[in-house]
mmCIF file of C-alpha atoms in Angstrom:
data_model
loop_
_atom_site.group_PDB
_atom_site.id
_atom_site.type_symbol
_atom_site.label_atom_id
_atom_site.label_comp_id
_atom_site.label_asym_id
_atom_site.label_seq_id
_atom_site.Cartn_x
_atom_site.Cartn_y
_atom_site.Cartn_z
ATOM 1 C CA UNK A 235 -0.484 17.568 -9.089
ATOM 2 C CA UNK A 236 -1.599 15.479 -6.125
ATOM 3 C CA UNK A 237 0.812 15.386 -3.212
ATOM 4 C CA UNK A 238 0.532 13.728 0.185
ATOM 5 C CA UNK A 239 2.830 14.536 3.093
ATOM 6 C CA UNK A 240 2.872 12.681 6.403
ATOM 7 C CA UNK A 241 3.848 14.465 9.609
ATOM 8 C CA UNK A 242 3.923 13.761 13.312
ATOM 9 C CA UNK A 243 6.180 12.721 16.186
ATOM 10 C CA UNK A 244 9.004 10.404 15.242
ATOM 11 C CA UNK A 245 9.165 8.932 18.738
ATOM 12 C CA UNK A 246 6.251 7.696 20.833
ATOM 13 C CA UNK A 247 6.384 6.075 24.260
ATOM 14 C CA UNK A 248 4.909 2.631 24.861
ATOM 15 C CA UNK A 249 1.218 2.646 25.911
ATOM 16 C CA UNK A 250 0.717 6.127 24.453
ATOM 17 C CA UNK A 251 -1.211 7.168 21.351
ATOM 18 C CA UNK A 252 0.478 7.544 17.983
ATOM 19 C CA UNK A 253 -0.963 10.493 16.055
ATOM 20 C CA UNK A 254 -0.088 11.289 12.449
ATOM 21 C CA UNK A 255 -1.391 13.784 9.928
ATOM 22 C CA UNK A 256 -1.357 13.591 6.155
ATOM 23 C CA UNK A 257 -1.618 16.923 4.372
ATOM 24 C CA UNK A 258 -3.099 16.677 0.898
ATOM 25 C CA UNK A 259 -2.400 19.210 -1.825
ATOM 26 C CA UNK A 260 -3.585 19.239 -5.407
ATOM 27 C CA UNK A 261 -6.980 17.715 -4.643
ATOM 28 C CA UNK A 262 -9.785 18.140 -2.144
ATOM 29 C CA UNK A 263 -10.388 15.273 0.260
ATOM 30 C CA UNK A 264 -14.075 16.107 0.475
ATOM 31 C CA UNK A 265 -14.876 16.624 -3.173
ATOM 32 C CA UNK A 266 -13.269 13.586 -4.768
ATOM 33 C CA UNK A 267 -14.912 10.165 -4.609
ATOM 34 C CA UNK A 268 -11.817 8.355 -3.475
ATOM 35 C CA UNK A 269 -10.613 6.274 -0.598
ATOM 36 C CA UNK A 270 -7.904 7.750 1.607
ATOM 37 C CA UNK A 271 -5.913 5.498 3.868
ATOM 38 C CA UNK A 272 -2.872 4.503 5.872
ATOM 39 C CA UNK A 273 -0.328 1.732 5.403
ATOM 40 C CA UNK A 274 2.707 0.869 7.500
ATOM 41 C CA UNK A 275 5.919 -1.062 7.074
ATOM 42 C CA UNK A 276 7.996 -2.271 10.039
ATOM 43 C CA UNK A 277 11.752 -2.086 9.436
ATOM 44 C CA UNK A 278 12.846 -4.846 7.085
ATOM 45 C CA UNK A 279 9.335 -6.253 6.722
ATOM 46 C CA UNK A 280 6.420 -6.127 4.318
ATOM 47 C CA UNK A 281 3.541 -3.727 3.904
ATOM 48 C CA UNK A 282 0.587 -3.801 6.287
ATOM 49 C CA UNK A 283 -2.666 -2.077 5.420
ATOM 50 C CA UNK A 284 -4.053 -0.143 8.408
ATOM 51 C CA UNK A 285 -7.348 1.277 7.179
ATOM 52 C CA UNK A 286 -9.187 3.620 4.878
ATOM 53 C CA UNK A 287 -11.860 6.294 4.879
ATOM 54 C CA UNK A 288 -14.155 7.220 2.039
ATOM 55 C CA UNK A 289 -14.776 10.854 1.264
ATOM 56 C CA UNK A 290 -18.270 10.379 2.740
ATOM 57 C CA UNK A 291 -16.736 9.330 6.066
ATOM 58 C CA UNK A 292 -17.216 5.545 5.909
ATOM 59 C CA UNK A 293 -14.261 3.670 7.361
ATOM 60 C CA UNK A 294 -12.739 0.211 7.046
ATOM 61 C CA UNK A 295 -9.965 -1.026 9.332
ATOM 62 C CA UNK A 296 -7.548 -3.927 9.421
ATOM 63 C CA UNK A 297 -9.277 -6.378 11.783
ATOM 64 C CA UNK A 298 -6.028 -6.956 13.652
ATOM 65 C CA UNK A 299 -5.768 -3.239 14.496
ATOM 66 C CA UNK A 300 -9.417 -2.254 14.559
ATOM 67 C CA UNK A 301 -9.722 -1.934 18.338
ATOM 68 C CA UNK A 302 -6.880 0.614 18.461
ATOM 69 C CA UNK A 303 -7.200 2.613 15.220
ATOM 70 C CA UNK A 304 -9.120 5.722 14.251
ATOM 71 C CA UNK A 305 -8.865 7.347 10.826
ATOM 72 C CA UNK A 306 -10.557 10.652 10.186
ATOM 73 C CA UNK A 307 -10.503 13.621 7.841
ATOM 74 C CA UNK A 308 -10.426 17.337 8.497
ATOM 75 C CA UNK A 309 -11.940 18.849 5.379
ATOM 76 C CA UNK A 310 -11.219 22.418 6.508
ATOM 77 C CA UNK A 311 -7.488 21.641 6.529
ATOM 78 C CA UNK A 312 -7.592 19.055 3.741
ATOM 79 C CA UNK A 313 -5.912 16.571 6.048
ATOM 80 C CA UNK A 314 -6.193 12.908 6.858
ATOM 81 C CA UNK A 315 -5.315 11.706 10.334
ATOM 82 C CA UNK A 316 -4.355 8.457 12.026
ATOM 83 C CA UNK A 317 -4.573 7.631 15.709
ATOM 84 C CA UNK A 318 -3.258 4.350 17.071
ATOM 85 C CA UNK A 319 -3.803 3.729 20.771
ATOM 86 C CA UNK A 320 -1.763 1.765 23.296
ATOM 87 C CA UNK A 321 1.302 1.397 21.107
ATOM 88 C CA UNK A 322 4.084 -1.112 21.670
ATOM 89 C CA UNK A 323 7.458 -1.672 20.040
ATOM 90 C CA UNK A 324 5.656 -3.780 17.425
ATOM 91 C CA UNK A 325 4.075 -0.580 16.100
ATOM 92 C CA UNK A 326 7.465 0.826 15.113
ATOM 93 C CA UNK A 327 7.246 1.331 11.364
ATOM 94 C CA UNK A 328 7.300 3.708 8.440
ATOM 95 C CA UNK A 329 3.753 5.003 8.107
ATOM 96 C CA UNK A 330 2.400 5.996 4.696
ATOM 97 C CA UNK A 331 -0.768 7.798 3.730
ATOM 98 C CA UNK A 332 -2.292 7.164 0.327
ATOM 99 C CA UNK A 333 -5.186 7.958 -1.923
ATOM 100 C CA UNK A 334 -6.574 4.580 -2.914
ATOM 101 C CA UNK A 335 -3.741 2.685 -4.611
ATOM 102 C CA UNK A 336 -2.208 5.162 -7.004
ATOM 103 C CA UNK A 337 -0.903 8.033 -4.905
ATOM 104 C CA UNK A 338 1.274 7.634 -1.829
ATOM 105 C CA UNK A 339 3.138 9.939 0.497
ATOM 106 C CA UNK A 340 6.836 9.442 1.059
ATOM 107 C CA UNK A 341 6.297 7.973 4.530
ATOM 108 C CA UNK A 342 7.374 8.870 8.039
ATOM 109 C CA UNK A 343 9.222 6.682 10.513
ATOM 110 C CA UNK A 344 7.656 6.305 13.934
ATOM 111 C CA UNK A 345 9.636 4.581 16.656
ATOM 112 C CA UNK A 346 7.963 3.332 19.812
ATOM 113 C CA UNK A 347 10.438 3.428 22.656
ATOM 114 C CA UNK A 348 10.748 4.753 26.166
ATOM 115 C CA UNK B 150 -10.844 -11.338 5.430
ATOM 116 C CA UNK B 151 -9.220 -11.812 2.061
ATOM 117 C CA UNK B 152 -5.735 -13.295 2.255
ATOM 118 C CA UNK B 153 -3.196 -12.722 -0.508
ATOM 119 C CA UNK B 154 -0.579 -15.388 -1.144
ATOM 120 C CA UNK B 155 2.317 -14.137 -3.236
ATOM 121 C CA UNK B 156 5.035 -16.328 -4.743
ATOM 122 C CA UNK B 157 7.905 -16.725 -4.895
ATOM 123 C CA UNK B 158 9.232 -14.822 -1.902
ATOM 124 C CA UNK B 159 12.616 -14.441 -3.580
ATOM 125 C CA UNK B 160 13.528 -14.677 -7.231
ATOM 126 C CA UNK B 161 17.022 -14.689 -8.694
ATOM 127 C CA UNK B 162 17.205 -13.584 -12.309
ATOM 128 C CA UNK B 163 19.512 -12.058 -14.887
ATOM 129 C CA UNK B 164 19.160 -8.951 -17.010
ATOM 130 C CA UNK B 165 17.023 -9.824 -20.018
ATOM 131 C CA UNK B 166 15.122 -12.634 -18.284
ATOM 132 C CA UNK B 167 11.359 -12.902 -18.379
ATOM 133 C CA UNK B 168 10.069 -12.807 -14.819
ATOM 134 C CA UNK B 169 6.666 -13.806 -13.477
ATOM 135 C CA UNK B 170 5.292 -13.217 -9.976
ATOM 136 C CA UNK B 171 2.005 -14.748 -8.855
ATOM 137 C CA UNK B 172 -0.595 -13.597 -6.374
ATOM 138 C CA UNK B 173 -3.546 -15.703 -5.245
ATOM 139 C CA UNK B 174 -6.543 -14.344 -3.358
ATOM 140 C CA UNK B 175 -8.422 -16.458 -0.829
ATOM 141 C CA UNK B 176 -11.685 -15.433 -2.493
ATOM 142 C CA UNK B 177 -12.673 -13.621 -5.641
ATOM 143 C CA UNK B 178 -11.649 -9.988 -5.847
ATOM 144 C CA UNK B 179 -12.750 -9.538 -9.476
ATOM 145 C CA UNK B 180 -9.973 -7.298 -10.830
ATOM 146 C CA UNK B 181 -9.374 -5.198 -7.728
ATOM 147 C CA UNK B 182 -5.644 -5.833 -7.693
ATOM 148 C CA UNK B 183 -2.600 -3.584 -7.802
ATOM 149 C CA UNK B 184 1.100 -4.336 -8.167
ATOM 150 C CA UNK B 185 3.817 -2.185 -6.608
ATOM 151 C CA UNK B 186 7.565 -1.908 -6.884
ATOM 152 C CA UNK B 187 9.536 -0.833 -3.837
ATOM 153 C CA UNK B 188 13.198 0.064 -3.577
ATOM 154 C CA UNK B 189 15.055 0.415 -0.259
ATOM 155 C CA UNK B 190 14.155 3.577 1.623
ATOM 156 C CA UNK B 191 11.464 4.559 -0.850
ATOM 157 C CA UNK B 192 7.678 4.484 -0.888
ATOM 158 C CA UNK B 193 6.068 1.794 -3.019
ATOM 159 C CA UNK B 194 5.373 2.833 -6.585
ATOM 160 C CA UNK B 195 2.277 1.535 -8.327
ATOM 161 C CA UNK B 196 2.955 -0.343 -11.561
ATOM 162 C CA UNK B 197 -0.407 -1.926 -12.351
ATOM 163 C CA UNK B 198 -3.929 -1.246 -11.093
ATOM 164 C CA UNK B 199 -7.228 -2.978 -11.810
ATOM 165 C CA UNK B 200 -5.151 -6.112 -12.430
ATOM 166 C CA UNK B 201 -3.958 -5.148 -15.907
ATOM 167 C CA UNK B 202 -3.962 -1.350 -16.302
ATOM 168 C CA UNK B 203 -0.464 0.046 -16.674
ATOM 169 C CA UNK B 204 0.155 3.151 -14.584
ATOM 170 C CA UNK B 205 1.200 6.197 -16.573
ATOM 171 C CA UNK B 206 4.947 6.405 -17.010
ATOM 172 C CA UNK B 207 5.612 2.750 -16.199
ATOM 173 C CA UNK B 208 7.615 0.923 -18.880
ATOM 174 C CA UNK B 209 5.644 -1.401 -21.118
ATOM 175 C CA UNK B 210 7.827 -4.371 -20.159
ATOM 176 C CA UNK B 211 5.618 -4.582 -17.059
ATOM 177 C CA UNK B 212 2.247 -6.239 -17.506
ATOM 178 C CA UNK B 213 -0.438 -7.651 -15.277
ATOM 179 C CA UNK B 214 -3.068 -10.278 -15.897
ATOM 180 C CA UNK B 215 -5.705 -12.311 -14.122
ATOM 181 C CA UNK B 216 -9.073 -11.919 -12.480
ATOM 182 C CA UNK B 217 -11.013 -13.579 -9.692
ATOM 183 C CA UNK B 218 -8.367 -15.237 -7.530
ATOM 184 C CA UNK B 219 -5.274 -15.701 -9.715
ATOM 185 C CA UNK B 220 -3.051 -12.842 -10.836
ATOM 186 C CA UNK B 221 0.379 -12.447 -12.363
ATOM 187 C CA UNK B 222 2.884 -9.669 -12.822
ATOM 188 C CA UNK B 223 5.246 -10.199 -15.739
ATOM 189 C CA UNK B 224 8.418 -8.332 -16.569
ATOM 190 C CA UNK B 225 9.131 -9.224 -20.175
ATOM 191 C CA UNK B 226 12.840 -8.392 -20.151
ATOM 192 C CA UNK B 227 14.360 -7.659 -16.765
ATOM 193 C CA UNK B 228 16.390 -4.442 -16.631
ATOM 194 C CA UNK B 229 18.976 -3.368 -14.020
ATOM 195 C CA UNK B 230 16.511 -0.833 -12.582
ATOM 196 C CA UNK B 231 13.975 -3.602 -11.941
ATOM 197 C CA UNK B 232 15.838 -5.273 -9.089
ATOM 198 C CA UNK B 233 13.539 -4.455 -6.206
ATOM 199 C CA UNK B 234 10.764 -5.895 -4.061
ATOM 200 C CA UNK B 235 7.305 -6.314 -5.561
ATOM 201 C CA UNK B 236 3.982 -6.443 -3.722
ATOM 202 C CA UNK B 237 0.453 -7.206 -4.770
ATOM 203 C CA UNK B 238 -2.528 -5.638 -3.016
ATOM 204 C CA UNK B 239 -6.190 -6.445 -3.201
ATOM 205 C CA UNK B 240 -8.493 -3.457 -2.856
ATOM 206 C CA UNK B 241 -11.940 -4.940 -3.021
ATOM 207 C CA UNK B 242 -14.215 -2.020 -2.051
ATOM 208 C CA UNK B 243 -16.399 -4.291 0.125
ATOM 209 C CA UNK B 244 -13.674 -5.607 2.444
ATOM 210 C CA UNK B 245 -10.516 -4.613 4.292
ATOM 211 C CA UNK B 246 -7.569 -4.393 1.930
ATOM 212 C CA UNK B 247 -4.518 -6.654 2.169
ATOM 213 C CA UNK B 248 -1.046 -6.976 0.704
ATOM 214 C CA UNK B 249 0.879 -10.000 -0.430
ATOM 215 C CA UNK B 250 4.051 -10.885 1.461
ATOM 216 C CA UNK B 251 6.335 -9.470 -1.229
ATOM 217 C CA UNK B 252 8.762 -10.866 -3.800
ATOM 218 C CA UNK B 253 12.366 -9.761 -3.784
ATOM 219 C CA UNK B 254 13.904 -9.839 -7.262
ATOM 220 C CA UNK B 255 17.656 -10.328 -6.937
ATOM 221 C CA UNK B 256 20.523 -10.388 -9.377
ATOM 222 C CA UNK B 257 21.515 -13.924 -10.320
#
């Protein structure tokens, strides 16, 4: 059964880089022809799509975040990663990883504060 | 970019009501549309994918329709467990993906 689990610091200082990892079990990131991606949800607000990576390595990012975001995969660890540079309080959100649209992690809250 | 306009933003309904939520895309997305249900503190749960395919385990009172730019999610008979927030998402493989703004279904 496919499972996705987000992990990373729950608190990040302004101007620093937010780094999250999504550990995938029950399927191989490199062998399945699926998109893997990240979504976030600020407290009390709607869902915002951050970006996705295809198993071949092709990426697509939200244009509003593109200059600050990097999504990558580590096939040896079967992990997906997210890096968001120069964070501000507006980046405080629950961050979810997902495989395409049908499988999501439970999410992890990241707060940007000094 | 493809914008998704979801309506209404809030919907008040009673148990047993038929409920319809609409999502409009700013350009054609064929049938690359998913509908999610989200409850407070929980991850979104997919209900419908490819515009009209019911996810395994989702009750048959949920249905999706549409293609191109106009899509609807229908709950045929609203149940107490259905009070939640619903989102549409376009996932056209040739563009960035986007979500609708959400529809909160409240008890009337």
